[in-house]
XYZ file of C-alpha atoms in Angstrom:
786
model
C -49.325 186.983 68.330
C -50.360 184.538 65.611
C -50.037 180.790 66.040
C -49.681 180.144 62.303
C -46.200 179.583 60.898
C -44.903 181.803 58.126
C -44.052 179.989 54.900
C -40.512 180.503 53.629
C -41.536 183.087 51.008
C -43.715 184.848 53.603
C -40.856 185.051 56.092
C -38.560 186.480 53.435
C -41.179 189.069 52.398
C -41.857 190.146 55.997
C -38.142 190.490 56.734
C -37.642 192.532 53.579
C -40.602 194.784 54.430
C -39.207 195.425 57.915
C -35.705 196.195 56.615
C -36.997 198.559 53.927
C -39.316 200.258 56.407
C -36.385 200.998 58.703
C -34.368 202.235 55.763
C -37.091 204.624 54.560
C -38.002 205.921 58.010
C -34.374 206.931 58.366
C -34.439 208.988 55.150
C -35.656 212.541 54.712
C -37.712 212.030 51.551
C -41.324 213.010 50.732
C -44.127 210.439 50.372
C -42.092 207.475 51.609
C -43.708 204.484 49.889
C -43.177 200.734 49.645
C -45.054 198.688 47.053
C -45.851 195.182 48.332
C -46.838 193.007 45.365
C -48.015 189.508 46.188
C -50.388 187.152 44.309
C -53.979 186.470 45.244
C -54.033 183.682 47.815
C -50.468 184.237 49.040
C -51.568 185.369 52.508
C -51.031 189.125 52.182
C -53.094 189.954 55.277
C -51.236 187.375 57.377
C -47.854 188.611 56.154
C -48.801 192.202 56.895
C -50.016 191.256 60.375
C -46.629 189.664 61.087
C -44.875 192.702 59.623
C -46.755 194.923 62.089
C -45.876 192.656 65.031
C -42.228 192.412 64.030
C -41.920 196.158 63.484
C -43.438 196.925 66.887
C -41.057 194.428 68.500
C -37.937 195.775 66.784
C -38.802 199.479 67.144
C -39.924 199.524 70.774
C -38.629 203.048 71.352
C -40.495 204.494 68.375
C -44.023 205.903 68.659
C -45.805 204.057 65.831
C -49.422 203.512 64.829
C -50.937 201.804 61.804
C -53.861 202.888 59.612
C -55.163 200.051 57.430
C -57.500 201.189 54.636
C -59.377 198.671 52.481
C -61.575 199.317 49.403
C -65.031 198.237 48.353
C -68.619 199.175 48.879
C -69.068 195.997 50.901
C -67.446 194.851 54.134
C -63.888 194.032 53.098
C -62.461 196.315 55.779
C -64.539 194.452 58.379
C -63.156 191.162 57.059
C -59.627 192.586 57.325
C -60.393 193.720 60.880
C -61.567 190.234 61.900
C -58.525 188.591 60.294
C -56.109 190.968 62.022
C -57.841 190.589 65.375
C -57.515 186.816 65.073
C -53.844 186.949 64.062
C -52.889 189.480 66.761
C -54.664 187.456 69.479
C -54.741 190.365 71.924
C -51.681 192.409 70.933
C -51.457 194.853 69.317
C -54.901 196.373 69.718
C -56.922 196.628 66.500
C -60.058 198.753 66.015
C -62.641 199.543 63.358
C -62.469 203.239 62.523
C -66.228 203.760 62.468
C -66.742 202.055 65.848
C -63.844 203.274 67.982
C -63.253 206.732 66.522
C -66.749 208.106 66.122
C -65.941 211.482 67.595
C -64.883 210.427 71.116
C -61.118 209.923 70.748
C -58.601 212.570 69.713
C -55.739 210.408 68.429
C -54.528 206.936 67.562
C -52.287 205.640 70.346
C -48.874 203.972 70.085
C -48.939 200.475 68.469
C -52.671 200.668 67.699
C -53.968 199.344 64.371
C -57.052 201.105 62.974
C -58.985 199.635 60.031
C -61.218 201.666 57.720
C -62.698 201.849 54.226
C -60.910 204.334 51.954
C -63.647 204.337 49.311
C -66.262 205.424 51.828
C -63.962 207.933 53.499
C -63.064 209.625 50.232
C -66.616 209.987 48.880
C -67.642 213.544 48.064
C -70.830 215.047 46.697
C -70.206 215.613 42.978
C -72.144 218.899 42.990
C -71.166 220.526 46.271
C -67.784 218.893 46.850
C -68.835 218.201 50.449
C -67.785 215.042 52.261
C -70.465 212.329 52.280
C -69.089 210.222 55.113
C -70.053 211.354 58.602
C -66.524 210.595 59.836
C -65.179 213.261 57.453
C -67.689 216.044 58.097
C -67.173 219.030 60.343
C -69.002 218.517 63.647
C -68.760 219.233 67.356
C -66.844 216.019 68.023
C -63.584 214.858 66.402
C -63.747 213.906 62.721
C -61.254 211.758 60.823
C -59.323 214.713 59.448
C -58.791 216.086 62.940
C -57.972 212.625 64.275
C -55.045 212.306 61.875
C -53.893 215.863 62.591
C -53.871 215.343 66.385
C -52.150 211.966 66.011
C -49.308 213.519 64.014
C -49.035 216.500 66.381
C -48.663 214.133 69.345
C -45.447 212.800 67.790
C -46.815 209.407 66.764
C -45.594 208.235 63.380
C -48.319 206.885 61.059
C -47.784 203.903 58.779
C -50.568 203.765 56.186
C -51.387 200.393 54.608
C -53.519 200.656 51.457
C -55.055 197.234 50.850
C -56.150 195.758 47.490
C -55.306 198.836 45.418
C -55.568 197.165 41.996
C -58.349 199.431 40.689
C -56.484 202.513 39.419
C -59.435 204.876 39.082
C -60.673 204.126 42.591
C -57.290 203.694 44.316
C -56.187 207.160 43.254
C -58.750 208.464 45.751
C -56.916 206.540 48.478
C -53.699 208.324 47.549
C -55.548 211.650 47.639
C -56.545 210.761 51.204
C -52.911 209.978 51.926
C -51.531 213.225 50.537
C -54.212 215.635 51.791
C -55.417 214.197 55.104
C -53.483 211.214 56.500
C -50.024 212.488 55.506
C -48.330 209.350 56.865
C -44.660 208.824 57.620
C -44.733 205.727 55.387
C -47.236 204.216 52.935
C -47.390 200.552 51.935
C -49.413 199.807 48.801
C -50.442 196.157 49.018
C -51.943 194.339 46.015
C -51.491 191.521 43.503
C -51.625 194.223 40.820
C -50.454 197.541 42.321
C -51.156 200.798 40.493
C -47.994 202.699 41.406
C -45.246 202.726 38.792
C -41.500 203.251 39.073
C -40.743 206.761 40.260
C -43.880 206.821 42.432
C -42.322 204.718 45.213
C -38.891 204.222 46.771
C -38.902 200.492 47.583
C -40.673 197.376 46.353
C -41.149 193.893 47.833
C -42.366 191.174 45.464
C -43.526 187.611 46.055
C -43.013 185.172 43.177
C -46.319 183.439 42.232
C -44.468 180.168 41.610
C -43.273 180.109 45.218
C -46.870 180.533 46.371
C -47.962 177.603 44.181
C -45.059 175.417 45.324
C -45.946 176.032 48.969
C -49.461 174.690 48.346
C -51.171 178.026 48.987
C -52.922 178.309 45.622
C -54.019 175.982 42.819
C -51.485 174.756 40.291
C -53.626 175.688 37.312
C -57.025 176.965 36.177
C -58.670 174.805 33.509
C -61.356 176.160 31.188
C -64.322 173.937 30.177
C -62.669 170.667 31.178
C -64.417 167.489 29.922
C -67.318 169.554 28.638
C -67.372 167.433 25.473
C -68.221 164.339 27.539
C -71.781 165.594 28.036
C -73.508 163.937 25.092
C -76.786 165.750 24.496
C -77.584 167.366 21.147
C -80.614 169.155 22.607
C -78.757 170.940 25.407
C -78.282 174.723 25.331
C -74.921 176.349 26.039
C -76.046 177.644 29.426
C -77.386 174.235 30.402
C -74.141 172.666 29.206
C -71.855 174.736 31.438
C -74.120 174.315 34.464
C -74.285 170.542 33.902
C -70.498 170.369 33.507
C -69.968 172.367 36.717
C -72.430 170.176 38.621
C -70.698 166.956 37.494
C -67.245 168.364 38.237
C -68.306 169.280 41.754
C -69.694 165.778 42.322
C -66.406 164.295 41.119
C -64.359 166.564 43.403
C -66.501 165.597 46.402
C -65.680 161.924 45.819
C -61.968 162.583 45.287
C -61.751 164.730 48.425
C -63.352 161.981 50.488
C -60.797 159.504 49.100
C -58.070 161.935 50.189
C -59.499 161.932 53.719
C -60.727 165.525 53.462
C -64.022 166.970 54.708
C -63.872 169.943 52.331
C -67.145 170.588 50.507
C -66.138 172.309 47.220
C -68.086 175.442 46.311
C -69.261 176.497 42.843
C -69.440 180.245 42.137
C -72.003 181.244 39.497
C -71.389 184.731 38.110
C -74.400 186.396 36.520
C -74.114 189.078 33.822
C -74.370 192.644 35.120
C -76.696 193.506 32.225
C -80.470 193.173 32.145
C -79.978 189.503 31.256
C -78.833 188.897 34.829
C -82.352 188.364 36.196
C -83.175 185.894 33.441
C -79.965 183.955 34.104
C -80.654 183.928 37.841
C -84.070 182.386 37.278
C -82.538 179.772 34.981
C -79.779 178.871 37.466
C -82.188 178.526 40.374
C -84.514 176.362 38.277
C -81.634 174.168 37.065
C -80.290 173.660 40.573
C -83.739 173.007 42.060
C -83.983 169.964 39.788
C -80.756 168.753 41.449
C -82.230 169.371 44.926
C -80.044 172.419 45.483
C -82.141 175.280 46.842
C -82.001 178.262 49.169
C -84.455 176.574 51.519
C -82.330 173.451 52.099
C -79.195 175.561 52.567
C -77.276 174.256 49.550
C -77.687 177.444 47.492
C -76.520 180.913 48.520
C -77.219 184.248 46.826
C -74.988 187.311 47.187
C -76.510 190.183 45.223
C -77.007 193.800 46.199
C -80.773 193.263 46.221
C -80.810 189.761 47.743
C -78.592 187.989 50.260
C -79.388 184.428 51.323
C -77.139 181.892 53.128
C -74.067 184.031 52.318
C -73.048 184.878 55.884
C -69.282 184.545 56.236
C -69.563 182.287 59.296
C -71.632 179.855 57.217
C -70.208 179.914 53.739
C -66.434 180.026 54.223
C -66.147 176.983 56.474
C -64.591 174.052 54.629
C -67.463 171.755 55.598
C -70.229 174.302 54.889
C -73.396 172.761 53.389
C -73.547 175.527 50.724
C -72.678 173.987 47.338
C -73.447 176.866 44.908
C -73.208 180.634 45.302
C -74.858 183.078 42.850
C -73.230 186.519 42.565
C -72.518 189.379 40.164
C -69.628 191.569 41.269
C -69.984 191.666 45.021
C -67.183 189.205 45.771
C -64.548 190.095 43.219
C -62.289 191.968 45.674
C -60.761 190.541 48.817
C -63.405 187.890 49.491
C -61.759 184.832 50.952
C -63.376 181.384 50.669
C -60.620 178.818 49.922
C -63.065 175.958 49.294
C -64.374 177.777 46.182
C -62.995 175.694 43.317
C -65.347 176.102 40.332
C -66.475 179.277 38.556
C -69.406 179.404 36.115
C -69.404 182.546 33.988
C -72.188 183.407 31.561
C -71.642 185.403 28.405
C -71.632 189.168 28.923
C -73.152 191.381 26.250
C -70.544 194.092 26.723
C -67.359 192.342 27.780
C -65.548 189.089 27.136
C -62.869 189.796 29.733
C -62.245 187.713 32.841
C -61.101 190.059 35.593
C -58.266 188.289 37.326
C -59.665 189.258 40.729
C -62.733 187.139 39.921
C -60.651 184.145 38.845
C -58.634 184.708 42.007
C -61.650 183.744 44.110
C -61.104 180.085 43.122
C -57.299 180.007 43.352
C -56.795 179.359 47.063
C -56.200 175.856 48.441
C -58.723 175.016 51.185
C -56.292 173.156 53.460
C -53.157 175.129 52.488
C -51.538 172.136 50.825
C -51.548 170.300 47.524
C -53.105 166.836 47.349
C -51.609 163.741 45.725
C -54.462 163.856 43.191
C -53.817 166.816 40.849
C -57.531 167.049 40.003
C -57.897 168.547 43.474
C -55.059 170.991 42.847
C -56.822 172.660 39.922
C -59.471 175.342 39.706
C -62.166 175.005 37.038
C -63.965 177.588 34.930
C -67.003 176.757 32.801
C -68.216 179.424 30.401
C -70.278 179.779 27.234
C -68.051 182.628 26.063
C -66.558 181.328 22.813
C -63.411 183.412 23.067
C -62.105 185.610 25.806
C -58.995 187.119 27.345
C -57.905 187.062 30.948
C -57.130 190.556 32.147
C -54.023 190.655 34.296
C -51.218 193.051 35.086
C -47.613 193.005 36.196
C -46.388 189.898 37.991
C -49.567 187.820 38.118
C -48.740 184.479 36.559
C -51.156 184.165 33.595
C -49.756 180.775 32.576
C -51.896 178.913 35.101
C -54.994 179.799 33.046
C -55.502 176.898 30.628
C -58.239 177.274 28.040
C -56.941 175.133 25.133
C -58.474 171.655 25.249
C -56.803 168.604 23.674
C -57.824 164.967 23.622
C -55.844 161.743 23.313
C -56.295 159.744 20.075
C -58.255 156.490 20.232
C -55.282 154.475 18.886
C -53.600 154.828 22.283
C -53.105 151.624 24.291
C -52.115 151.572 27.997
C -48.373 152.005 28.650
C -48.194 151.238 32.396
C -44.941 153.126 32.833
C -43.251 153.846 36.127
C -43.088 157.618 36.560
C -41.402 159.774 39.196
C -42.588 163.122 40.473
C -41.528 165.451 43.224
C -42.658 168.966 43.974
C -39.793 171.359 43.523
C -38.036 171.801 46.859
C -35.032 173.849 45.838
C -34.744 177.032 43.800
C -30.990 177.228 44.168
C -31.420 180.007 46.711
C -30.070 180.970 50.088
C -32.797 180.932 52.735
C -33.227 182.451 56.198
C -31.287 179.550 57.784
C -28.135 181.081 56.242
C -27.787 183.350 59.266
C -26.466 180.513 61.441
C -23.577 179.892 59.036
C -22.816 183.598 58.723
C -22.824 184.023 62.496
C -20.363 181.150 63.015
C -17.969 182.392 60.338
C -18.065 186.071 61.363
C -17.748 185.408 65.104
C -14.917 182.936 64.572
C -12.939 185.356 62.381
C -13.254 188.298 64.761
C -12.706 186.163 67.879
C -16.140 186.789 69.372
C -18.015 184.432 71.664
C -21.356 183.630 70.029
C -24.419 184.711 72.017
C -22.355 186.298 74.801
C -23.539 189.782 75.726
C -21.978 191.180 78.896
C -21.826 194.860 79.841
C -20.382 196.988 77.042
C -20.277 194.065 74.584
C -20.880 196.283 71.527
C -17.841 198.504 72.173
C -15.676 195.458 72.922
C -16.768 193.803 69.677
C -16.046 196.964 67.671
C -12.489 196.863 69.030
C -12.219 193.241 67.846
C -13.202 194.391 64.341
C -10.678 197.213 64.408
C -8.029 194.735 65.540
C -8.679 192.931 62.240
C -8.086 196.222 60.368
C -11.799 196.923 59.824
C -12.273 200.680 59.463
C -15.260 201.945 61.468
C -14.432 205.579 62.198
C -16.277 208.278 60.305
C -18.932 205.882 58.984
C -21.592 206.169 61.691
C -24.602 208.500 61.588
C -24.460 209.168 57.838
C -27.688 209.467 55.852
C -26.034 208.175 52.704
C -23.441 205.615 51.750
C -19.975 207.165 51.788
C -16.761 205.753 50.366
C -13.446 206.565 52.028
C -11.629 204.286 49.620
C -11.659 203.113 46.045
C -13.731 200.053 45.097
C -12.956 197.441 42.439
C -14.874 198.086 39.220
C -16.292 194.556 39.412
C -18.769 195.889 42.004
C -20.334 198.134 39.373
C -22.387 197.183 36.390
C -21.679 199.175 33.224
C -25.416 199.421 32.718
C -25.618 201.742 35.717
C -22.632 203.961 34.916
C -20.797 203.867 31.612
C -17.811 205.630 33.087
C -16.997 202.598 35.237
C -16.321 200.331 32.248
C -12.574 200.781 31.932
C -11.760 201.621 35.536
C -9.883 199.213 37.764
C -10.872 201.181 40.875
C -13.567 203.805 41.371
C -14.926 205.910 44.192
C -15.854 209.448 43.051
C -19.014 210.721 41.365
C -21.138 207.778 42.440
C -24.774 208.401 43.283
C -26.362 206.865 46.381
C -28.124 204.410 44.079
C -24.759 203.384 42.561
C -23.298 202.726 45.987
C -26.321 200.691 47.032
C -25.976 198.591 43.870
C -22.282 198.165 44.638
C -23.281 196.772 48.039
C -25.669 194.298 46.380
C -23.092 193.387 43.755
C -20.541 192.599 46.449
C -23.058 190.064 47.730
C -23.800 188.806 44.213
C -20.122 188.037 43.556
C -19.930 185.831 46.648
C -23.088 183.750 46.202
C -21.084 180.920 44.618
C -23.831 179.817 42.253
C -26.868 180.511 44.427
C -29.659 182.434 42.666
C -29.172 186.171 43.212
C -32.781 187.359 42.985
C -34.042 184.862 45.556
C -30.938 185.049 47.778
C -30.257 188.768 48.068
C -32.903 189.521 50.737
C -31.949 186.640 53.124
C -28.219 187.501 52.826
C -28.797 191.217 53.470
C -31.074 190.423 56.399
C -28.441 188.068 57.840
C -25.796 190.804 57.606
C -28.039 193.407 59.218
C -29.006 190.979 61.966
C -25.380 190.148 62.813
C -24.297 193.794 63.023
C -27.316 194.641 65.171
C -26.773 191.650 67.456
C -23.010 191.953 67.999
C -22.273 195.642 67.411
C -25.546 197.009 68.810
C -26.309 198.984 65.652
C -29.817 200.477 65.673
C -31.126 199.655 62.212
C -33.678 202.458 62.283
C -31.477 205.525 62.743
C -29.490 205.139 59.521
C -28.238 201.853 60.906
C -28.718 199.985 57.644
C -26.645 202.609 55.813
C -24.015 202.334 58.566
C -23.769 198.560 57.988
C -23.489 199.077 54.230
C -20.759 201.670 54.801
C -18.780 199.282 56.991
C -18.987 196.483 54.435
C -18.172 198.608 51.367
C -15.288 200.409 53.077
C -13.852 197.074 54.191
C -14.787 195.073 51.133
C -11.721 192.780 51.141
C -12.549 191.480 54.612
C -16.291 191.117 54.196
C -16.148 189.786 50.638
C -13.930 186.957 51.879
C -16.092 186.329 54.950
C -19.264 186.236 52.853
C -17.654 183.734 50.507
C -16.654 181.566 53.467
C -20.125 181.828 55.037
C -21.831 180.794 51.799
C -19.474 177.817 51.450
C -20.189 176.834 55.072
C -23.921 177.115 54.390
C -23.894 174.819 51.347
C -23.880 171.473 53.260
C -26.666 172.795 55.506
C -28.689 173.696 52.434
C -28.094 170.241 50.929
C -29.233 168.646 54.181
C -32.455 170.709 54.089
C -33.098 169.718 50.485
C -32.512 166.002 51.135
C -35.046 166.034 53.947
C -37.620 167.814 51.788
C -37.082 165.283 48.995
C -37.858 162.401 51.363
C -41.074 164.090 52.386
C -42.314 164.996 48.912
C -41.270 162.399 46.307
C -43.958 160.284 44.611
C -43.868 157.199 42.370
C -46.662 156.200 39.979
C -46.204 152.578 38.900
C -49.052 152.706 36.413
C -48.569 156.062 34.754
C -50.502 156.799 31.552
C -50.735 159.752 29.193
C -53.853 161.634 30.312
C -56.963 161.210 28.191
C -57.388 164.997 28.044
C -55.258 168.024 28.878
C -55.706 171.769 28.940
C -52.964 174.174 27.891
C -52.331 177.870 28.211
C -52.782 179.692 24.863
C -49.944 182.097 25.727
C -47.503 179.182 25.756
C -48.997 176.499 23.497
C -49.503 177.283 19.810
C -51.421 175.318 17.131
C -49.652 173.062 14.588
C -50.916 170.698 11.894
C -49.231 167.367 12.653
C -50.969 164.115 11.756
C -49.113 161.769 14.160
C -49.505 163.839 17.330
C -51.323 161.869 20.043
C -53.040 165.025 21.315
C -55.345 167.139 19.176
C -58.042 169.686 19.768
C -61.307 167.954 18.755
C -62.638 171.117 17.092
C -59.802 172.491 14.957
C -57.878 169.142 14.771
C -54.674 170.993 15.652
C -51.828 169.891 17.901
C -50.917 172.455 20.573
C -47.214 172.505 21.381
C -44.687 174.520 23.333
C -41.096 174.468 22.071
C -38.098 175.296 24.244
C -35.759 175.106 21.249
C -35.817 174.764 17.472
C -34.445 171.204 17.670
C -37.748 170.016 19.193
C -39.673 171.377 16.213
C -37.190 169.835 13.776
C -37.379 166.493 15.581
C -41.162 166.435 15.180
C -40.720 167.061 11.465
C -38.362 164.065 11.424
C -40.981 161.884 13.145
C -43.746 163.066 10.810
C -41.562 162.117 7.827
C -41.527 158.494 9.070
C -45.226 157.685 8.971
C -44.355 154.145 7.888
C -42.565 153.566 11.231
C -44.297 155.879 13.739
C -47.785 155.170 15.130
C -47.928 158.285 17.314
C -45.710 160.721 19.209
C -46.374 162.719 22.356
C -44.598 165.823 23.624
C -43.959 165.530 27.351
C -44.967 168.729 29.116
C -42.213 171.069 30.243
C -44.221 172.165 33.262
C -43.199 170.349 36.407
C -46.246 168.261 37.364
C -47.304 164.688 38.043
C -49.321 164.528 34.800
C -46.053 164.489 32.870
C -43.718 161.512 32.551
C -40.752 161.704 34.909
C -37.517 159.837 35.620
C -35.596 160.220 38.862
C -32.019 161.412 38.551
C -29.279 162.893 40.691
C -30.279 163.892 44.193
C -34.000 163.231 43.781
C -34.565 165.568 40.848
C -37.174 164.929 38.154
C -36.113 164.510 34.526
C -38.949 164.862 32.003
C -37.769 163.560 28.588
C -39.138 165.568 25.669
C -40.893 162.833 23.670
C -42.544 159.433 23.890
C -42.760 157.802 20.451
C -44.831 154.672 19.811
C -43.547 152.713 16.806
C -45.646 150.442 14.645
C -43.459 147.478 15.652
C -44.733 147.835 19.256
C -41.642 149.499 20.713
C -41.846 152.671 22.769
C -38.993 155.139 22.361
C -38.110 157.776 24.986
C -36.163 160.685 23.518
C -34.783 163.894 24.974
C -33.553 166.452 22.447
C -30.476 168.525 23.274
C -28.355 171.222 21.683
C -24.924 169.848 20.863
C -22.202 170.717 23.361
C -24.492 172.603 25.747
C -24.657 171.818 29.490
C -22.884 168.485 29.075
C -22.547 167.736 32.799
C -26.323 167.854 33.151
C -26.692 165.847 29.917
C -24.512 163.084 31.314
C -26.544 162.689 34.512
C -29.862 162.677 32.631
C -28.679 160.393 29.802
C -27.365 157.766 32.210
C -30.539 157.995 34.341
C -32.605 157.382 31.200
C -30.556 154.311 30.170
C -30.754 152.959 33.725
C -34.538 153.427 33.669
C -34.888 151.672 30.287
C -32.765 148.710 31.404
C -34.646 148.286 34.704
C -38.088 148.540 33.100
C -37.232 146.106 30.291
C -36.006 143.635 32.892
C -39.235 143.969 34.900
C -41.374 143.630 31.778
C -39.237 140.754 30.511
C -39.005 142.319 27.073
C -36.958 144.942 25.258
C -39.806 147.150 24.088
C -38.404 150.339 25.670
C -35.438 152.140 24.139
C -34.240 155.663 23.477
C -31.674 158.214 24.565
C -30.488 161.781 24.210
C -30.836 163.152 20.682
C -28.825 165.890 18.979
C -28.865 167.214 15.424
C -25.656 167.273 13.415
C -26.109 168.964 10.051
C -29.148 167.291 8.473
C -29.003 164.166 10.639
C -30.256 163.250 14.103
C -27.928 161.280 16.355
C -28.871 159.287 19.446
C -26.765 158.145 22.402
C -27.876 154.841 23.919
C -24.818 153.959 25.986
C -24.996 153.238 29.702
C -22.070 155.628 30.160
C -22.628 158.944 28.410
C -19.799 160.533 26.470
C -19.722 163.989 24.927
C -20.356 163.792 21.169
C -17.353 163.708 18.840
C -17.441 163.103 15.101
C -15.340 159.938 15.325
C -17.756 158.372 17.810
C -20.632 158.006 15.344
C -21.290 154.388 14.466
C -21.246 154.527 10.675
C -23.347 152.178 8.624
C -25.427 150.916 11.544
C -29.145 150.554 11.060
C -30.409 149.459 14.476
C -29.665 151.566 17.492
C -30.679 151.357 21.100
C -28.360 148.460 21.899
C -25.610 148.851 24.476
C -22.123 149.951 23.540
C -23.027 151.843 20.412
C -22.358 155.393 21.666
C -23.590 158.090 19.318
C -25.339 156.641 16.259
C -27.384 157.974 13.383
C -31.006 157.745 14.490
C -33.146 155.368 12.482
C -36.575 154.327 13.663
């Protein structure tokens, strides 16, 4: 078993995969399929290894084997094999298909994991239609087709895992293998960008990219051509420029990593064009690097091309302290290659395509030490390219907003601010986590009069009698292959979007499909989450319920056990709705305790915070505007790039621009949660990022946060009072009153500001009429004048 610990999102995904596997194996449906969608760098192989171990452990009486098929003309399946062998550490057994099953064995044994290459297996001669791979051909010994046939005939169930299936045209061959030859009992399609669409699978497990970023698994953002304008050389060519920029960035990262106490040696990937220009570019790159004393001979340069491979051995190049500094490639490493120290990508202009394949960008997304550093420069990936305009090709749930290609620069009129800024990585998503089970167990056992963790002879039957004593109906619900309702359910458990006929009903039970009943089960949970986020909480709550029924009632979750649990809960909804509500309430203080501890571990103060000299923004989110007083502008088109959450922000900027006689510059604080932005601590260690910093010509700095009138006033109060507290404390430290500001709303044609220590909800009679100077205490809401 693996020694690594699962991250929270990984644990949730593995649990959900196991539950849905049991559910599907218990159903009589064709082509049982689960789509597992998880971002590049999230640890898909590790999660799947733990899924296999957990499934074997929980289904000991079931004859299971696993066939893991990876793509690629290279050695990705061998890499997967090595990773699995390391994670399993002796059990279960894992084998390479071409080594262990080369005609000598007739079947895959129970619990064995076999790894192969589906692209090579599925290759056929285009003219004859004959199999190309020796493992597939008819011969005296056992071929792969016979191997799968004999395995199935022996009664062993086959779980097929199709790895990295993001290439539709190629992956369809893997599904042909599935349907015609493997014919598994369950298929799991695993990819950041799966090809199967709704209707082609029964279940789906998704990992949110933001959770992967927050856990320090991948970089926070990818910046395009950062600081490239700092290279001042009119004679330099575009290809020299991007190579020079990449070289300098790597040197800078080396120094910053050493300061952080890290031995990581960052790697630069240089992608050559696939066209005839590739050879010319390769010669240029090698010549450029040789002048920097980076060569193949001294081990600092690696080459990974189909026709040439130098210093690219996995044992050498992937180590964090590897001496290799640059790697030249074309397309060989764009799928599944794993080298977390790769942080910079150089991409030359292609003659045919201006598209970045997201799998290529994904090679520089991983964090080398599976954590984020205090210095955000180390938490970014960098791309340098002489492509003037391009798009990033992505699909489905990949988070494109981390790609930042719009460059802006701070105006020279800026003078240091030396502000105190607060930052903390997000530790709470308002969700219920796996620790919820302990609360549920206490509440359920207490209500039914069970002794926790006591399992004497016949405990399951005794516990069922305790449930029946509490009027819980169990009879007639066991062994069903679908959810049945022996009673009417409140209409609140049904969403009108699923069934229009439920709209006006107070109670409903007939004519409901299995899908409707399953949604009713989830909605029963939803209604008792008491404010916790449904999407993130549903899997841990369901898993906790299944675990309790298995543990105390001995329900086998494989043989329709999950449906049995759902039947019990839905047919006794009054009891279990109330118990769920009580369990969630009991869990809340435990959750708060967890969050407080995380806050202590993660909060950061910067006592000399400044607005960054340069920033990069995502063009999907930030759009160009022509504002003269904006502190940030793109040096080429002279535009300001802004992202508005509401119309009031845009209108407030127009207000500032109309006061050029008073305003020196204004700056829009980023709405992304990161240390580069200005933050104020509020509440229980949360970060408040006010919308605007405004430097006035009289030397005062105003901090404003724009709000919609009457919306979310409880949150407004906490933030407004935190802002006034911050202003008062900083002015006292600075021994001046140069900071002021407050929450801003728009009333008709006028902006109003609240600068009181104690925030009060706006009312017309609270506006200080006729006042001209605001920002002093005791004024309440006042017309804003700069």
